[in-house]
PDB file of C-alpha atoms in Angstrom:
ATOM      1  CA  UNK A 105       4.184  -1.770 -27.061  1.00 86.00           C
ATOM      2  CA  UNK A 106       6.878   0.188 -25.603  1.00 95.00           C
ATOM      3  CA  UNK A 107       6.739   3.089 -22.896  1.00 95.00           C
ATOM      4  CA  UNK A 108       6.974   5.673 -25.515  1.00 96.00           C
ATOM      5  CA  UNK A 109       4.357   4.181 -27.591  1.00 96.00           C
ATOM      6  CA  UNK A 110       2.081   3.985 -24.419  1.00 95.00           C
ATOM      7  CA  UNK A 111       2.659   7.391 -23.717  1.00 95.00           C
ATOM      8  CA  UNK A 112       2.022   8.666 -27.137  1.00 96.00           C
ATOM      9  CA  UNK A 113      -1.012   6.688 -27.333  1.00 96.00           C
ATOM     10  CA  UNK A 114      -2.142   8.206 -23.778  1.00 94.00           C
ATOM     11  CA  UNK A 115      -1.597  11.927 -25.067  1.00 96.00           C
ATOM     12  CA  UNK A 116      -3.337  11.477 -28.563  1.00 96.00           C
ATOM     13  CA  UNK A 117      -6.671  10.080 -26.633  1.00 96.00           C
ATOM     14  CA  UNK A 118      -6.086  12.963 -24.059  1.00 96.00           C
ATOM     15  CA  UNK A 119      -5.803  15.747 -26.332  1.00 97.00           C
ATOM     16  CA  UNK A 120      -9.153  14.671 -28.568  1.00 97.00           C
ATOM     17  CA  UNK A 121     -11.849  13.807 -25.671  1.00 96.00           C
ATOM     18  CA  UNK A 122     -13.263  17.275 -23.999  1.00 96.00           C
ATOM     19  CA  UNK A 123     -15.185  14.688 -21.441  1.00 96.00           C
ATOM     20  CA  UNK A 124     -14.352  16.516 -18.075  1.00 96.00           C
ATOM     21  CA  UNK A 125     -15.120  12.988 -16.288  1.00 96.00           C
ATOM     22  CA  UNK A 126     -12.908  10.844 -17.830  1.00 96.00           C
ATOM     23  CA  UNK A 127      -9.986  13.367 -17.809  1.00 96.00           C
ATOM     24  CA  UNK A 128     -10.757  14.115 -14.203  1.00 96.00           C
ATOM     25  CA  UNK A 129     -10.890  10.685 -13.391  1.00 96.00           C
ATOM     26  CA  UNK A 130      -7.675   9.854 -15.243  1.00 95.00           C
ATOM     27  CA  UNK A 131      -5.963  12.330 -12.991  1.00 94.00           C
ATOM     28  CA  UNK A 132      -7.262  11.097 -10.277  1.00 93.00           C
ATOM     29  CA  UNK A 133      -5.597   7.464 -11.101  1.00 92.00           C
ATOM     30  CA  UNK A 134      -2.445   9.386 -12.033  1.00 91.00           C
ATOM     31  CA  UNK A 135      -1.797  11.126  -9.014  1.00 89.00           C
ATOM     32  CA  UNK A 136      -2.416   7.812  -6.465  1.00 87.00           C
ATOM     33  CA  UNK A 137      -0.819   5.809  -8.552  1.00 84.00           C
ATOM     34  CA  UNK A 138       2.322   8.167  -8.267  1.00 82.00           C
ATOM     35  CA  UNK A 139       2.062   8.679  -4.678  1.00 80.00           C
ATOM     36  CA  UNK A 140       1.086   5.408  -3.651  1.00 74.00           C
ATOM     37  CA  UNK A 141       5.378   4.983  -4.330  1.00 69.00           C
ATOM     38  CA  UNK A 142       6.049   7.403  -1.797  1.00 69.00           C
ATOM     39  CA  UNK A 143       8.991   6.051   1.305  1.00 79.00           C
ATOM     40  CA  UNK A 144       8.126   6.263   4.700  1.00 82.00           C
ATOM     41  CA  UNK A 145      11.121   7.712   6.805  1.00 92.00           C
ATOM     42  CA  UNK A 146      10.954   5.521  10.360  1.00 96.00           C
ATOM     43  CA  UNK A 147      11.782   7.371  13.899  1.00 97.00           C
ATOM     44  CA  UNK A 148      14.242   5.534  16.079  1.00 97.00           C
ATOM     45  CA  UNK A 149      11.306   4.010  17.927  1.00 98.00           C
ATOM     46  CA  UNK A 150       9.586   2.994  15.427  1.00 98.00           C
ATOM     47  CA  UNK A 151      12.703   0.889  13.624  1.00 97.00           C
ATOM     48  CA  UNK A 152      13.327  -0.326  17.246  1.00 98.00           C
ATOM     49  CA  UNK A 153       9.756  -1.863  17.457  1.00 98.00           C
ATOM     50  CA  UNK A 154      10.421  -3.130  14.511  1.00 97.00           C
ATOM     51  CA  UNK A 155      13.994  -4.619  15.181  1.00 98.00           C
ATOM     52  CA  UNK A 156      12.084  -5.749  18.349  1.00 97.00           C
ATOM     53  CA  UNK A 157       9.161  -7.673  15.997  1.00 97.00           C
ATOM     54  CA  UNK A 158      12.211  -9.131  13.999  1.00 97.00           C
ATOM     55  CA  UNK A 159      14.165 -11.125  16.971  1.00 97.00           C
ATOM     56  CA  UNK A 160      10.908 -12.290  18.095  1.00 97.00           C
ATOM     57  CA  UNK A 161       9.751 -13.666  14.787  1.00 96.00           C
ATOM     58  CA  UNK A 162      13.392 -15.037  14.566  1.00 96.00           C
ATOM     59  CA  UNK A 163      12.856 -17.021  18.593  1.00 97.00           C
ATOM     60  CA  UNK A 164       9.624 -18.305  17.291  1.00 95.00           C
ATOM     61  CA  UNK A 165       7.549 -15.794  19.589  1.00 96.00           C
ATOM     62  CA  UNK A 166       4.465 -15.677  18.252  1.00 96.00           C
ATOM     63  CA  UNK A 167       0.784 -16.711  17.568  1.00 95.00           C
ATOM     64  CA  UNK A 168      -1.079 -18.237  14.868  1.00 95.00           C
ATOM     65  CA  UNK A 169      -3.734 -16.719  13.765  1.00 96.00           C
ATOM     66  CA  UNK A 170      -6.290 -19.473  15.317  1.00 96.00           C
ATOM     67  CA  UNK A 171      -4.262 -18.827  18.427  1.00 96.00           C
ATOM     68  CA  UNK A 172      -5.376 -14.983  19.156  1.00 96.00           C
ATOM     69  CA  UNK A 173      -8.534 -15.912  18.366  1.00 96.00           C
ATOM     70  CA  UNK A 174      -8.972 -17.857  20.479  1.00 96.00           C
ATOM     71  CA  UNK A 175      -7.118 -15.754  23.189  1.00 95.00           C
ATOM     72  CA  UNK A 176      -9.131 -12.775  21.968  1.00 96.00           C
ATOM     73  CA  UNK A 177     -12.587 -14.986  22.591  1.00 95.00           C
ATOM     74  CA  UNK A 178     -11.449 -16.323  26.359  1.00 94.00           C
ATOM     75  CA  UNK A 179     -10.418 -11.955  26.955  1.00 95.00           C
ATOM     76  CA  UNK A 180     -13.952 -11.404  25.473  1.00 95.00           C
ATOM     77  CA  UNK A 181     -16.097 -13.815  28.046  1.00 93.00           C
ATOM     78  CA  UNK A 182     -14.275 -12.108  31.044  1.00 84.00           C
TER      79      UNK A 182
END
């Protein structure tokens, strides 16, 4: 089924229920759906850190996961 034909489809069931709790909840899925899409804009520091997280991953500098927790367990018992 095409776009059109979805969106046809979508407006024909809107337009004949008069349930408030399905049309409520429809808009509801609507409206995070179409901002869940939204770009975040990134402050110099920020894309720094991240820059920063990059070279690092690049060098190898980092943990497993097994690794911090085990790190996180010997921080814990001091």
């Amino acid at each position: 089924m095409s776009t059109i034909e979805l969106k046809q489809r979508l407006i024909e069931k809107i337009q004949v229920t008069d349930d408030n709790d399905i049309l409520n909840g429809l808009l509801k899925l609507l409206e995070f759906e179409l901002n869940a899409t939204v770009t975040y804009k990134l402050n110099a520091h920020q894309k720094e850190s991240i820059a920063i997280s990059r070279e690092q991953i690049t060098k190898g500098e980092v943990y497993t996961e097994d690794e911090v927790n085990k790190l996180t367990d010997e921080w814990l018992k001091e």
